[in-house]
C-alpha atoms as a printed R data frame, in Angstrom:
    type eleno elety resid chain resno      x        y      z
1   ATOM     1    CA   UNK     A     1 17.686  -88.628 11.406
2   ATOM     2    CA   UNK     A     2 18.505  -89.400 15.004
3   ATOM     3    CA   UNK     A     3 21.690  -88.909 16.738
4   ATOM     4    CA   UNK     A     4 23.251  -91.669 18.964
5   ATOM     5    CA   UNK     A     5 25.178  -90.444 22.037
6   ATOM     6    CA   UNK     A     6 27.001  -92.664 24.546
7   ATOM     7    CA   UNK     A     7 27.083  -91.168 28.027
8   ATOM     8    CA   UNK     A     8 26.946  -92.494 31.550
9   ATOM     9    CA   UNK     A     9 24.807  -91.812 34.562
10  ATOM    10    CA   UNK     A    10 26.243  -93.263 37.614
11  ATOM    11    CA   UNK     A    11 23.968  -94.164 40.629
12  ATOM    12    CA   UNK     A    12 23.963  -96.299 43.693
13  ATOM    13    CA   UNK     A    13 21.462  -98.295 45.564
14  ATOM    14    CA   UNK     A    14 20.549  -97.580 49.198
15  ATOM    15    CA   UNK     A    15 17.633  -98.706 51.477
16  ATOM    16    CA   UNK     A    16 15.201  -96.303 53.160
17  ATOM    17    CA   UNK     A    17 12.479  -96.833 55.777
18  ATOM    18    CA   UNK     A    18 11.137  -99.733 57.885
19  ATOM    19    CA   UNK     A    19 10.610 -102.109 56.309
20  ATOM    20    CA   UNK     A    20 13.513 -101.114 53.937
21  ATOM    21    CA   UNK     A    21 12.814 -100.461 50.354
22  ATOM    22    CA   UNK     A    22 15.459 -100.007 47.642
23  ATOM    23    CA   UNK     A    23 16.071  -96.617 45.953
24  ATOM    24    CA   UNK     A    24 18.369  -95.868 43.223
25  ATOM    25    CA   UNK     A    25 20.060  -92.341 43.470
26  ATOM    26    CA   UNK     A    26 22.563  -90.358 41.548
27  ATOM    27    CA   UNK     A    27 25.900  -89.908 43.475
28  ATOM    28    CA   UNK     A    28 26.618  -86.316 43.384
29  ATOM    29    CA   UNK     A    29 29.669  -84.574 44.953
30  ATOM    30    CA   UNK     A    30 28.446  -81.123 43.763
31  ATOM    31    CA   UNK     A    31 25.447  -80.875 46.164
32  ATOM    32    CA   UNK     A    32 24.655  -81.768 49.664
33  ATOM    33    CA   UNK     A    33 21.229  -83.285 50.791
34  ATOM    34    CA   UNK     A    34 19.750  -86.701 49.734
35  ATOM    35    CA   UNK     A    35 16.377  -86.539 48.364
36  ATOM    36    CA   UNK     A    36 13.966  -89.020 46.667
37  ATOM    37    CA   UNK     A    37 10.833  -88.638 44.772
38  ATOM    38    CA   UNK     A    38  7.856  -89.200 47.061
39  ATOM    39    CA   UNK     A    39  4.358  -90.674 46.582
40  ATOM    40    CA   UNK     A    40  2.000  -88.058 44.999
41  ATOM    41    CA   UNK     A    41  4.818  -86.034 43.557
42  ATOM    42    CA   UNK     A    42  3.995  -83.580 40.828
43  ATOM    43    CA   UNK     A    43  6.041  -83.940 37.527
44  ATOM    44    CA   UNK     A    44  8.056  -86.888 39.022
45  ATOM    45    CA   UNK     A    45  8.933  -89.562 36.421
46  ATOM    46    CA   UNK     A    46  6.607  -92.681 36.675
47  ATOM    47    CA   UNK     A    47  8.973  -94.951 34.726
48  ATOM    48    CA   UNK     A    48 12.529  -94.979 33.527
49  ATOM    49    CA   UNK     A    49 14.623  -96.750 30.977
50  ATOM    50    CA   UNK     A    50 17.253  -97.447 33.613
51  ATOM    51    CA   UNK     A    51 15.593  -98.963 36.653
52  ATOM    52    CA   UNK     A    52 12.227  -99.607 38.124
53  ATOM    53    CA   UNK     A    53 11.227  -96.401 39.987
54  ATOM    54    CA   UNK     A    54 10.184  -96.581 43.626
55  ATOM    55    CA   UNK     A    55  8.442  -93.444 45.182
56  ATOM    56    CA   UNK     A    56  9.135  -93.058 48.862
57  ATOM    57    CA   UNK     A    57  5.981  -93.251 51.007
58  ATOM    58    CA   UNK     A    58  6.173  -91.693 54.467
59  ATOM    59    CA   UNK     A    59  3.117  -93.556 55.552
60  ATOM    60    CA   UNK     A    60  4.513  -96.901 54.752
61  ATOM    61    CA   UNK     A    61  7.628  -96.554 56.964
62  ATOM    62    CA   UNK     A    62  7.143  -97.045 60.797
63  ATOM    63    CA   UNK     A    63 10.226  -95.130 61.475
64  ATOM    64    CA   UNK     A    64  9.587  -91.994 59.293
65  ATOM    65    CA   UNK     A    65  9.144  -88.627 61.008
66  ATOM    66    CA   UNK     A    66  8.598  -85.233 59.561
67  ATOM    67    CA   UNK     A    67 11.260  -82.441 60.303
68  ATOM    68    CA   UNK     A    68  9.841  -79.155 61.702
69  ATOM    69    CA   UNK     A    69 11.112  -75.678 61.091
70  ATOM    70    CA   UNK     A    70 12.435  -75.605 64.675
71  ATOM    71    CA   UNK     A    71 14.788  -78.452 63.958
72  ATOM    72    CA   UNK     A    72 18.380  -77.095 63.723
73  ATOM    73    CA   UNK     A    73 18.826  -79.065 60.437
74  ATOM    74    CA   UNK     A    74 16.017  -77.056 58.810
75  ATOM    75    CA   UNK     A    75 18.372  -73.912 58.756
76  ATOM    76    CA   UNK     A    76 20.761  -75.697 56.387
77  ATOM    77    CA   UNK     A    77 18.239  -75.931 53.715
78  ATOM    78    CA   UNK     A    78 15.582  -73.333 54.397
79  ATOM    79    CA   UNK     A    79 16.326  -69.771 55.277
80  ATOM    80    CA   UNK     A    80 12.937  -68.315 54.505
81  ATOM    81    CA   UNK     A    81 11.259  -66.231 57.234
82  ATOM    82    CA   UNK     A    82  7.862  -67.746 56.754
83  ATOM    83    CA   UNK     A    83  9.264  -71.225 58.143
84  ATOM    84    CA   UNK     A    84  7.697  -71.165 61.783
85  ATOM    85    CA   UNK     A    85  8.203  -73.324 64.527
86  ATOM    86    CA   UNK     A    86  5.813  -76.309 64.436
87  ATOM    87    CA   UNK     A    87  5.485  -76.157 60.574
88  ATOM    88    CA   UNK     A    88  7.116  -78.912 58.420
89  ATOM    89    CA   UNK     A    89 10.472  -77.799 57.080
90  ATOM    90    CA   UNK     A    90 10.286  -77.259 53.297
91  ATOM    91    CA   UNK     A    91 13.194  -77.374 50.861
92  ATOM    92    CA   UNK     A    92 13.785  -75.952 47.387
93  ATOM    93    CA   UNK     A    93 16.927  -76.785 45.411
94  ATOM    94    CA   UNK     A    94 17.793  -75.530 41.970
95  ATOM    95    CA   UNK     A    95 20.686  -77.062 40.059
96  ATOM    96    CA   UNK     A    96 23.100  -75.416 37.536
97  ATOM    97    CA   UNK     A    97 21.218  -76.890 34.574
98  ATOM    98    CA   UNK     A    98 17.933  -75.186 35.528
99  ATOM    99    CA   UNK     A    99 16.369  -78.258 37.012
100 ATOM   100    CA   UNK     A   100 14.717  -77.973 40.471
101 ATOM   101    CA   UNK     A   101 13.195  -80.128 43.173
102 ATOM   102    CA   UNK     A   102 11.169  -79.070 46.183
103 ATOM   103    CA   UNK     A   103  9.345  -80.799 48.985
104 ATOM   104    CA   UNK     A   104  9.699  -81.374 52.678
105 ATOM   105    CA   UNK     A   105 12.247  -82.916 54.994
106 ATOM   106    CA   UNK     A   106 11.940  -86.325 56.550
107 ATOM   107    CA   UNK     A   107 13.965  -88.317 59.115
108 ATOM   108    CA   UNK     A   108 14.067  -92.034 58.571
109 ATOM   109    CA   UNK     A   109 16.507  -95.119 58.759
110 ATOM   110    CA   UNK     A   110 18.977  -95.497 55.790
111 ATOM   111    CA   UNK     A   111 20.313  -99.044 55.104
112 ATOM   112    CA   UNK     A   112 23.736  -99.467 53.478
113 ATOM   113    CA   UNK     A   113 26.002 -102.316 52.373
114 ATOM   114    CA   UNK     A   114 28.834 -102.969 54.895
115 ATOM   115    CA   UNK     A   115 32.132 -104.595 53.802
116 ATOM   116    CA   UNK     A   116 32.587 -107.829 55.860
117 ATOM   117    CA   UNK     A   117 35.185 -109.724 53.834
118 ATOM   118    CA   UNK     A   118 36.747 -109.967 50.580
119 ATOM   119    CA   UNK     A   119 33.980 -109.148 48.022
120 ATOM   120    CA   UNK     A   120 31.503 -109.836 50.814
121 ATOM   121    CA   UNK     A   121 28.936 -107.390 52.344
122 ATOM   122    CA   UNK     A   122 26.607 -107.409 55.270
123 ATOM   123    CA   UNK     A   123 24.328 -104.427 56.165
124 ATOM   124    CA   UNK     A   124 24.423 -101.469 58.455
125 ATOM   125    CA   UNK     A   125 22.107  -98.641 59.065
126 ATOM   126    CA   UNK     A   126 21.876  -95.134 60.472
127 ATOM   127    CA   UNK     A   127 19.268  -92.264 60.688
128 ATOM   128    CA   UNK     A   128 19.428  -89.563 58.272
129 ATOM   129    CA   UNK     A   129 17.315  -86.449 57.304
130 ATOM   130    CA   UNK     A   130 16.505  -86.200 53.593
131 ATOM   131    CA   UNK     A   131 14.110  -84.534 51.147
132 ATOM   132    CA   UNK     A   132 10.824  -85.922 50.204
133 ATOM   133    CA   UNK     A   133 10.386  -84.564 46.712
134 ATOM   134    CA   UNK     A   134  6.888  -83.425 45.953
135 ATOM   135    CA   UNK     A   135  7.475  -81.438 42.755
136 ATOM   136    CA   UNK     A   136 10.175  -81.650 40.120
137 ATOM   137    CA   UNK     A   137 11.192  -79.545 37.010
138 ATOM   138    CA   UNK     A   138 13.490  -79.684 34.126
139 ATOM   139    CA   UNK     A   139 15.547  -82.796 33.543
140 ATOM   140    CA   UNK     A   140 14.478  -84.034 36.960
141 ATOM   141    CA   UNK     A   141 10.962  -84.577 35.462
142 ATOM   142    CA   UNK     A   142 12.324  -86.515 32.410
143 ATOM   143    CA   UNK     A   143 11.675  -90.231 32.374
144 ATOM   144    CA   UNK     A   144 14.169  -91.554 29.905
145 ATOM   145    CA   UNK     A   145 17.162  -91.552 32.204
146 ATOM   146    CA   UNK     A   146 15.481  -91.076 35.540
147 ATOM   147    CA   UNK     A   147 16.473  -92.427 38.963
148 ATOM   148    CA   UNK     A   148 14.660  -92.210 42.376
149 ATOM   149    CA   UNK     A   149 16.654  -89.020 43.488
150 ATOM   150    CA   UNK     A   150 20.092  -87.517 44.174
151 ATOM   151    CA   UNK     A   151 22.471  -88.395 47.053
152 ATOM   152    CA   UNK     A   152 24.494  -85.310 47.817
153 ATOM   153    CA   UNK     A   153 28.067  -85.964 49.101
154 ATOM   154    CA   UNK     A   154 29.170  -82.349 49.568
155 ATOM   155    CA   UNK     A   155 31.101  -81.070 52.614
156 ATOM   156    CA   UNK     A   156 28.301  -79.343 54.374
157 ATOM   157    CA   UNK     A   157 26.616  -80.537 57.662
158 ATOM   158    CA   UNK     A   158 23.409  -81.495 55.544
159 ATOM   159    CA   UNK     A   159 25.227  -83.841 53.285
160 ATOM   160    CA   UNK     A   160 24.716  -87.667 53.449
161 ATOM   161    CA   UNK     A   161 28.318  -88.386 54.567
162 ATOM   162    CA   UNK     A   162 28.295  -85.614 57.122
163 ATOM   163    CA   UNK     A   163 25.133  -86.740 58.712
164 ATOM   164    CA   UNK     A   164 26.490  -90.357 59.085
165 ATOM   165    CA   UNK     A   165 29.814  -89.114 60.389
166 ATOM   166    CA   UNK     A   166 28.157  -87.001 63.089
167 ATOM   167    CA   UNK     A   167 26.601  -90.326 64.463
168 ATOM   168    CA   UNK     A   168 30.072  -92.052 64.440
169 ATOM   169    CA   UNK     A   169 28.984  -94.332 61.641
170 ATOM   170    CA   UNK     A   170 31.622  -93.525 59.172
171 ATOM   171    CA   UNK     A   171 34.630  -91.279 58.559
172 ATOM   172    CA   UNK     A   172 34.376  -88.226 56.216
173 ATOM   173    CA   UNK     A   173 36.215  -89.973 53.503
174 ATOM   174    CA   UNK     A   174 34.936  -91.661 50.309
175 ATOM   175    CA   UNK     A   175 35.914  -92.763 46.914
176 ATOM   176    CA   UNK     A   176 34.471  -93.546 43.500
177 ATOM   177    CA   UNK     A   177 35.801  -95.300 40.411
178 ATOM   178    CA   UNK     A   178 33.577  -94.580 37.310
179 ATOM   179    CA   UNK     A   179 33.966  -97.145 34.544
180 ATOM   180    CA   UNK     A   180 33.502  -95.441 31.241
181 ATOM   181    CA   UNK     A   181 34.357  -98.671 29.300
182 ATOM   182    CA   UNK     A   182 32.183 -101.285 30.778
183 ATOM   183    CA   UNK     A   183 29.659  -99.271 32.654
184 ATOM   184    CA   UNK     A   184 29.276  -99.554 36.433
185 ATOM   185    CA   UNK     A   185 32.141  -98.942 38.922
186 ATOM   186    CA   UNK     A   186 32.892  -98.576 42.688
187 ATOM   187    CA   UNK     A   187 31.620  -96.208 45.307
188 ATOM   188    CA   UNK     A   188 32.944  -96.689 48.800
189 ATOM   189    CA   UNK     A   189 32.780  -94.833 52.102
190 ATOM   190    CA   UNK     A   190 35.803  -95.073 54.344
191 ATOM   191    CA   UNK     A   191 39.533  -95.372 53.842
192 ATOM   192    CA   UNK     A   192 40.918  -96.815 50.562
193 ATOM   193    CA   UNK     A   193 44.342  -98.317 51.073
194 ATOM   194    CA   UNK     A   194 44.919  -99.598 47.480
195 ATOM   195    CA   UNK     A   195 45.525  -98.441 44.918
196 ATOM   196    CA   UNK     A   196 47.498  -95.518 46.431
197 ATOM   197    CA   UNK     A   197 46.732  -92.055 45.243
198 ATOM   198    CA   UNK     A   198 48.624  -88.802 45.141
199 ATOM   199    CA   UNK     A   199 46.646  -85.921 46.776
200 ATOM   200    CA   UNK     A   200 46.303  -82.213 46.329
201 ATOM   201    CA   UNK     A   201 44.825  -79.839 48.917
202 ATOM   202    CA   UNK     A   202 41.138  -78.572 48.787
203 ATOM   203    CA   UNK     A   203 40.704  -74.796 48.705
204 ATOM   204    CA   UNK     A   204 39.618  -74.068 52.279
205 ATOM   205    CA   UNK     A   205 37.014  -71.277 51.480
206 ATOM   206    CA   UNK     A   206 35.172  -73.196 48.808
207 ATOM   207    CA   UNK     A   207 31.710  -74.636 49.271
208 ATOM   208    CA   UNK     A   208 32.526  -77.318 46.824
209 ATOM   209    CA   UNK     A   209 35.408  -79.793 46.187
210 ATOM   210    CA   UNK     A   210 37.767  -77.180 44.637
211 ATOM   211    CA   UNK     A   211 41.508  -77.571 44.009
212 ATOM   212    CA   UNK     A   212 44.060  -75.244 42.593
213 ATOM   213    CA   UNK     A   213 44.920  -75.693 38.931
214 ATOM   214    CA   UNK     A   214 48.285  -74.505 37.835
215 ATOM   215    CA   UNK     A   215 48.568  -75.473 34.127
216 ATOM   216    CA   UNK     A   216 47.081  -77.382 31.311
217 ATOM   217    CA   UNK     A   217 49.266  -79.499 28.986
218 ATOM   218    CA   UNK     A   218 48.214  -80.636 25.440
219 ATOM   219    CA   UNK     A   219 50.503  -83.419 24.459
220 ATOM   220    CA   UNK     A   220 53.840  -81.896 25.236
221 ATOM   221    CA   UNK     A   221 52.763  -78.298 24.988
222 ATOM   222    CA   UNK     A   222 51.826  -76.070 27.913
223 ATOM   223    CA   UNK     A   223 48.902  -73.741 27.208
224 ATOM   224    CA   UNK     A   224 49.646  -70.179 27.643
225 ATOM   225    CA   UNK     A   225 46.994  -68.811 29.872
226 ATOM   226    CA   UNK     A   226 46.573  -65.729 32.016
227 ATOM   227    CA   UNK     A   227 47.431  -65.938 35.686
228 ATOM   228    CA   UNK     A   228 43.790  -65.482 36.710
229 ATOM   229    CA   UNK     A   229 42.271  -67.800 34.116
230 ATOM   230    CA   UNK     A   230 40.790  -69.995 36.871
231 ATOM   231    CA   UNK     A   231 39.870  -67.132 39.404
232 ATOM   232    CA   UNK     A   232 36.050  -67.258 39.959
233 ATOM   233    CA   UNK     A   233 36.036  -64.813 42.921
234 ATOM   234    CA   UNK     A   234 35.260  -66.446 46.216
235 ATOM   235    CA   UNK     A   235 35.094  -69.886 44.711
236 ATOM   236    CA   UNK     A   236 38.589  -70.001 43.284
237 ATOM   237    CA   UNK     A   237 40.197  -72.932 41.460
238 ATOM   238    CA   UNK     A   238 38.657  -76.040 39.668
239 ATOM   239    CA   UNK     A   239 35.598  -77.849 41.022
240 ATOM   240    CA   UNK     A   240 35.697  -81.664 41.019
241 ATOM   241    CA   UNK     A   241 31.937  -82.813 40.552
242 ATOM   242    CA   UNK     A   242 30.644  -86.449 39.937
243 ATOM   243    CA   UNK     A   243 27.240  -85.081 39.256
244 ATOM   244    CA   UNK     A   244 28.252  -83.141 36.086
245 ATOM   245    CA   UNK     A   245 28.582  -85.060 32.961
246 ATOM   246    CA   UNK     A   246 31.189  -82.931 30.960
247 ATOM   247    CA   UNK     A   247 33.951  -80.466 31.546
248 ATOM   248    CA   UNK     A   248 33.023  -76.685 31.641
249 ATOM   249    CA   UNK     A   249 35.754  -74.113 30.929
250 ATOM   250    CA   UNK     A   250 36.028  -70.317 30.760
251 ATOM   251    CA   UNK     A   251 36.295  -68.948 27.248
252 ATOM   252    CA   UNK     A   252 39.923  -67.859 28.025
253 ATOM   253    CA   UNK     A   253 40.768  -71.602 28.542
254 ATOM   254    CA   UNK     A   254 38.445  -73.219 26.135
255 ATOM   255    CA   UNK     A   255 39.536  -71.427 22.943
256 ATOM   256    CA   UNK     A   256 43.267  -72.024 23.496
257 ATOM   257    CA   UNK     A   257 42.724  -75.716 24.445
258 ATOM   258    CA   UNK     A   258 40.672  -76.445 21.342
259 ATOM   259    CA   UNK     A   259 43.074  -74.654 19.075
260 ATOM   260    CA   UNK     A   260 46.009  -76.578 20.477
261 ATOM   261    CA   UNK     A   261 44.247  -79.958 20.107
262 ATOM   262    CA   UNK     A   262 43.233  -79.031 16.515
263 ATOM   263    CA   UNK     A   263 46.740  -77.933 15.566
264 ATOM   264    CA   UNK     A   264 47.708  -81.516 14.875
265 ATOM   265    CA   UNK     A   265 44.624  -82.056 12.644
266 ATOM   266    CA   UNK     A   266 44.297  -78.992 10.380
267 ATOM   267    CA   UNK     A   267 42.313  -81.075  7.841
268 ATOM   268    CA   UNK     A   268 39.296  -81.165 10.118
269 ATOM   269    CA   UNK     A   269 36.239  -79.062  9.476
270 ATOM   270    CA   UNK     A   270 34.136  -78.190 12.552
271 ATOM   271    CA   UNK     A   271 30.436  -77.947 12.788
272 ATOM   272    CA   UNK     A   272 27.984  -77.551 15.630
273 ATOM   273    CA   UNK     A   273 25.524  -80.224 16.982
274 ATOM   274    CA   UNK     A   274 22.550  -79.103 18.942
275 ATOM   275    CA   UNK     A   275 23.818  -75.623 19.199
276 ATOM   276    CA   UNK     A   276 26.287  -76.723 21.943
277 ATOM   277    CA   UNK     A   277 28.815  -79.229 20.746
278 ATOM   278    CA   UNK     A   278 31.769  -78.694 18.487
279 ATOM   279    CA   UNK     A   279 31.943  -81.747 16.146
280 ATOM   280    CA   UNK     A   280 33.900  -82.998 13.152
281 ATOM   281    CA   UNK     A   281 33.892  -85.884 10.658
282 ATOM   282    CA   UNK     A   282 36.680  -88.489 11.433
283 ATOM   283    CA   UNK     A   283 37.241  -92.196 10.770
284 ATOM   284    CA   UNK     A   284 40.916  -92.560 11.922
285 ATOM   285    CA   UNK     A   285 42.180  -93.704 15.291
286 ATOM   286    CA   UNK     A   286 41.331  -91.587 18.328
287 ATOM   287    CA   UNK     A   287 44.908  -91.964 19.730
288 ATOM   288    CA   UNK     A   288 46.091  -89.585 16.979
289 ATOM   289    CA   UNK     A   289 44.627  -86.813 19.174
290 ATOM   290    CA   UNK     A   290 46.781  -85.503 22.142
291 ATOM   291    CA   UNK     A   291 46.300  -86.264 25.797
292 ATOM   292    CA   UNK     A   292 45.131  -83.372 27.853
293 ATOM   293    CA   UNK     A   293 46.825  -83.123 31.276
294 ATOM   294    CA   UNK     A   294 45.724  -80.855 34.186
295 ATOM   295    CA   UNK     A   295 48.537  -79.973 36.622
296 ATOM   296    CA   UNK     A   296 47.612  -79.267 40.264
297 ATOM   297    CA   UNK     A   297 49.409  -78.369 43.453
298 ATOM   298    CA   UNK     A   298 51.746  -80.976 45.041
299 ATOM   299    CA   UNK     A   299 52.797  -82.118 41.548
300 ATOM   300    CA   UNK     A   300 49.443  -84.038 41.057
301 ATOM   301    CA   UNK     A   301 48.303  -84.404 37.492
302 ATOM   302    CA   UNK     A   302 45.095  -85.745 35.894
303 ATOM   303    CA   UNK     A   303 45.333  -86.940 32.310
304 ATOM   304    CA   UNK     A   304 42.174  -86.991 29.995
305 ATOM   305    CA   UNK     A   305 42.587  -89.148 27.027
306 ATOM   306    CA   UNK     A   306 40.988  -88.751 23.526
307 ATOM   307    CA   UNK     A   307 38.583  -91.722 24.211
308 ATOM   308    CA   UNK     A   308 37.456  -89.721 27.376
309 ATOM   309    CA   UNK     A   309 37.136  -86.168 25.937
310 ATOM   310    CA   UNK     A   310 35.650  -87.257 22.562
311 ATOM   311    CA   UNK     A   311 32.151  -88.840 21.993
312 ATOM   312    CA   UNK     A   312 30.686  -90.369 18.989
313 ATOM   313    CA   UNK     A   313 27.330  -89.139 17.581
314 ATOM   314    CA   UNK     A   314 27.577  -91.043 14.291
315 ATOM   315    CA   UNK     A   315 29.792  -93.617 12.772
316 ATOM   316    CA   UNK     A   316 31.949  -90.930 11.141
317 ATOM   317    CA   UNK     A   317 31.231  -88.043 13.474
318 ATOM   318    CA   UNK     A   318 32.905  -87.154 16.794
319 ATOM   319    CA   UNK     A   319 32.318  -84.204 19.242
320 ATOM   320    CA   UNK     A   320 34.322  -82.576 21.990
321 ATOM   321    CA   UNK     A   321 33.158  -82.946 25.490
322 ATOM   322    CA   UNK     A   322 34.771  -79.763 26.456
323 ATOM   323    CA   UNK     A   323 32.171  -76.957 27.025
324 ATOM   324    CA   UNK     A   324 32.934  -73.193 26.965
325 ATOM   325    CA   UNK     A   325 31.507  -70.865 29.568
326 ATOM   326    CA   UNK     A   326 27.717  -70.970 30.471
327 ATOM   327    CA   UNK     A   327 28.268  -71.771 34.137
328 ATOM   328    CA   UNK     A   328 28.968  -68.756 36.407
329 ATOM   329    CA   UNK     A   329 29.043  -67.800 40.059
330 ATOM   330    CA   UNK     A   330 26.391  -65.315 41.432
331 ATOM   331    CA   UNK     A   331 28.960  -62.698 40.856
332 ATOM   332    CA   UNK     A   332 29.180  -63.461 37.147
333 ATOM   333    CA   UNK     A   333 32.489  -65.111 37.068
334 ATOM   334    CA   UNK     A   334 32.984  -68.280 34.966
335 ATOM   335    CA   UNK     A   335 33.292  -71.611 36.748
336 ATOM   336    CA   UNK     A   336 35.716  -74.429 35.734
337 ATOM   337    CA   UNK     A   337 34.208  -77.796 36.518
338 ATOM   338    CA   UNK     A   338 35.727  -81.279 35.932
339 ATOM   339    CA   UNK     A   339 32.890  -83.640 35.547
340 ATOM   340    CA   UNK     A   340 32.466  -87.385 34.940
341 ATOM   341    CA   UNK     A   341 34.192  -87.100 31.391
342 ATOM   342    CA   UNK     A   342 37.495  -86.182 33.229
343 ATOM   343    CA   UNK     A   343 36.921  -88.403 36.253
344 ATOM   344    CA   UNK     A   344 36.072  -91.661 34.568
345 ATOM   345    CA   UNK     A   345 38.571  -94.653 34.624
346 ATOM   346    CA   UNK     A   346 40.308  -93.168 37.705
347 ATOM   347    CA   UNK     A   347 39.862  -93.977 41.505
348 ATOM   348    CA   UNK     A   348 39.093  -90.586 43.018
349 ATOM   349    CA   UNK     A   349 39.428  -90.179 46.824
350 ATOM   350    CA   UNK     A   350 37.761  -87.389 48.749
351 ATOM   351    CA   UNK     A   351 39.422  -87.071 52.157
352 ATOM   352    CA   UNK     A   352 37.271  -84.419 53.897
353 ATOM   353    CA   UNK     A   353 38.848  -84.850 57.371
354 ATOM   354    CA   UNK     A   354 42.311  -83.994 55.941
355 ATOM   355    CA   UNK     A   355 41.020  -81.637 53.260
356 ATOM   356    CA   UNK     A   356 42.719  -83.372 50.303
357 ATOM   357    CA   UNK     A   357 41.574  -84.893 47.069
358 ATOM   358    CA   UNK     A   358 43.505  -87.533 45.195
359 ATOM   359    CA   UNK     A   359 43.243  -89.834 42.127
360 ATOM   360    CA   UNK     A   360 45.029  -92.415 40.062
361 ATOM   361    CA   UNK     A   361 44.281  -94.198 36.774
362 ATOM   362    CA   UNK     A   362 42.545  -97.395 37.577
363 ATOM   363    CA   UNK     A   363 40.617 -100.375 35.919
364 ATOM   364    CA   UNK     A   364 37.239  -99.614 37.598
365 ATOM   365    CA   UNK     A   365 35.880 -103.050 36.638
366 ATOM   366    CA   UNK     A   366 38.514 -104.590 38.969
367 ATOM   367    CA   UNK     A   367 38.515 -104.059 42.721
368 ATOM   368    CA   UNK     A   368 39.971 -101.845 45.379
369 ATOM   369    CA   UNK     A   369 40.998 -102.502 48.919
370 ATOM   370    CA   UNK     A   370 39.457 -100.655 51.901
371 ATOM   371    CA   UNK     A   371 40.168 -100.676 55.660
372 ATOM   372    CA   UNK     A   372 37.743 -101.828 58.411
373 ATOM   373    CA   UNK     A   373 37.976  -99.142 61.062
374 ATOM   374    CA   UNK     A   374 36.993 -101.342 63.861
375 ATOM   375    CA   UNK     A   375 39.318 -104.484 63.121
376 ATOM   376    CA   UNK     A   376 41.898 -102.912 60.966
377 ATOM   377    CA   UNK     A   377 41.315 -105.626 58.462
378 ATOM   378    CA   UNK     A   378 41.875 -104.996 54.753
379 ATOM   379    CA   UNK     A   379 39.161 -106.115 52.355
380 ATOM   380    CA   UNK     A   380 38.753 -106.161 48.570
381 ATOM   381    CA   UNK     A   381 35.675 -104.470 47.214
382 ATOM   382    CA   UNK     A   382 34.491 -105.374 43.732
383 ATOM   383    CA   UNK     A   383 32.833 -103.345 40.986
384 ATOM   384    CA   UNK     A   384 29.013 -103.255 40.508
385 ATOM   385    CA   UNK     A   385 27.115 -102.586 37.393
386 ATOM   386    CA   UNK     A   386 24.866 -100.015 38.841
387 ATOM   387    CA   UNK     A   387 25.242  -97.364 36.000
388 ATOM   388    CA   UNK     A   388 23.796  -96.644 32.680
389 ATOM   389    CA   UNK     A   389 26.053  -96.246 29.767
390 ATOM   390    CA   UNK     A   390 24.173  -97.744 26.862
391 ATOM   391    CA   UNK     A   391 23.798  -95.907 23.641
392 ATOM   392    CA   UNK     A   392 20.400  -94.065 23.182
393 ATOM   393    CA   UNK     A   393 18.504  -92.800 20.241
394 ATOM   394    CA   UNK     A   394 17.706  -89.327 21.401
395 ATOM   395    CA   UNK     A   395 16.972  -85.937 19.976
396 ATOM   396    CA   UNK     A   396 18.555  -83.948 22.675
397 ATOM   397    CA   UNK     A   397 21.626  -84.850 24.677
398 ATOM   398    CA   UNK     A   398 20.928  -85.090 28.376
399 ATOM   399    CA   UNK     A   399 24.020  -83.530 30.076
400 ATOM   400    CA   UNK     A   400 23.735  -83.137 33.727
401 ATOM   401    CA   UNK     A   401 25.124  -80.190 35.779
402 ATOM   402    CA   UNK     A   402 24.766  -80.701 39.387
403 ATOM   403    CA   UNK     A   403 26.180  -77.638 41.148
404 ATOM   404    CA   UNK     A   404 23.636  -75.760 43.302
405 ATOM   405    CA   UNK     A   405 22.359  -72.318 42.533
406 ATOM   406    CA   UNK     A   406 21.661  -70.337 45.687
407 ATOM   407    CA   UNK     A   407 17.908  -70.592 46.430
408 ATOM   408    CA   UNK     A   408 16.877  -70.644 50.016
409 ATOM   409    CA   UNK     A   409 19.788  -72.801 50.812
410 ATOM   410    CA   UNK     A   410 23.202  -72.280 52.489
411 ATOM   411    CA   UNK     A   411 25.366  -73.367 49.539
412 ATOM   412    CA   UNK     A   412 26.490  -70.354 47.320
413 ATOM   413    CA   UNK     A   413 28.563  -70.380 44.341
């Protein structure tokens, strides 16, 4: 018997090279560099159930240049002593789910849509350094839900947005609205003027988009948690990560949370699916379960509704999207990560320049309003259906965890 899951993978379309060719890349706030699968790659997917895959070919672009070890950018992604001046800069990235990509760095032209009017776009371009993937492992080599690569939107100098900002092309601010109901959504670089969001400060010493979590409410009850429940050493607080599918919590948080949710449903009998997911038989309305609300600094709250934290595996069986433990810093402390499950159906704004993150509930199939920096004009941006959220018959649930594991790179957990 197969199990049917309904999860979403959100990705965007960009152009690379001269002439420009389209690539579909996962948008990931938990990592930094952009990389795409390259021609001749080992263990790269050849086809996908989502999109037609396009391997990047350095020789087919007249503007492509390799990046040498002597380039300052190389030190961001490669700190190995054997990388000598004159040699091509290699990169290796390992992700939190055990997947990895390696290859070499390339500099080429990137082509993006530019908002020119209400629901109208033109084009703009810039130069960016990115990874040319020559070997993949883990889920990155799977073909079922494959895209062409990953576009890192972290805070470091090597990230996609930081590179464009250093050229004066954009400001270091972006937003996404992930539509978990209809698929697709919005991803925009620049200032969002509507809807308005309430913001909470980013933690200054974190390599990721981390914010301070003060409390968790289940319905009208506040969970009783220890004062250091979300203390993970140098990377304190909660990480906001669009490249991670579910929500990962320390045991000291996960157990009280589940117990409080289940207190209103003592009739449920729990069982485990795939050795990872806590599930139960249920045929009643989901709104009989409580809303879970995360409370942050500056009185900012994030509500996760039952339809968001529960997913259906059979007609009469549901599972929790909360995951306990498993993700740790290099020092062994547990990480708390709010992934797409908690971020969907909300406009989430990352203002790197002012070091704040904000969000508000929003119908992501509708539009948002953005400000043109040059003219000051305000335009409406509509949603696009560049995501995959159809049900799949699969034998293993593909949950993505994007946070980087330190491996010859300058990002450390």
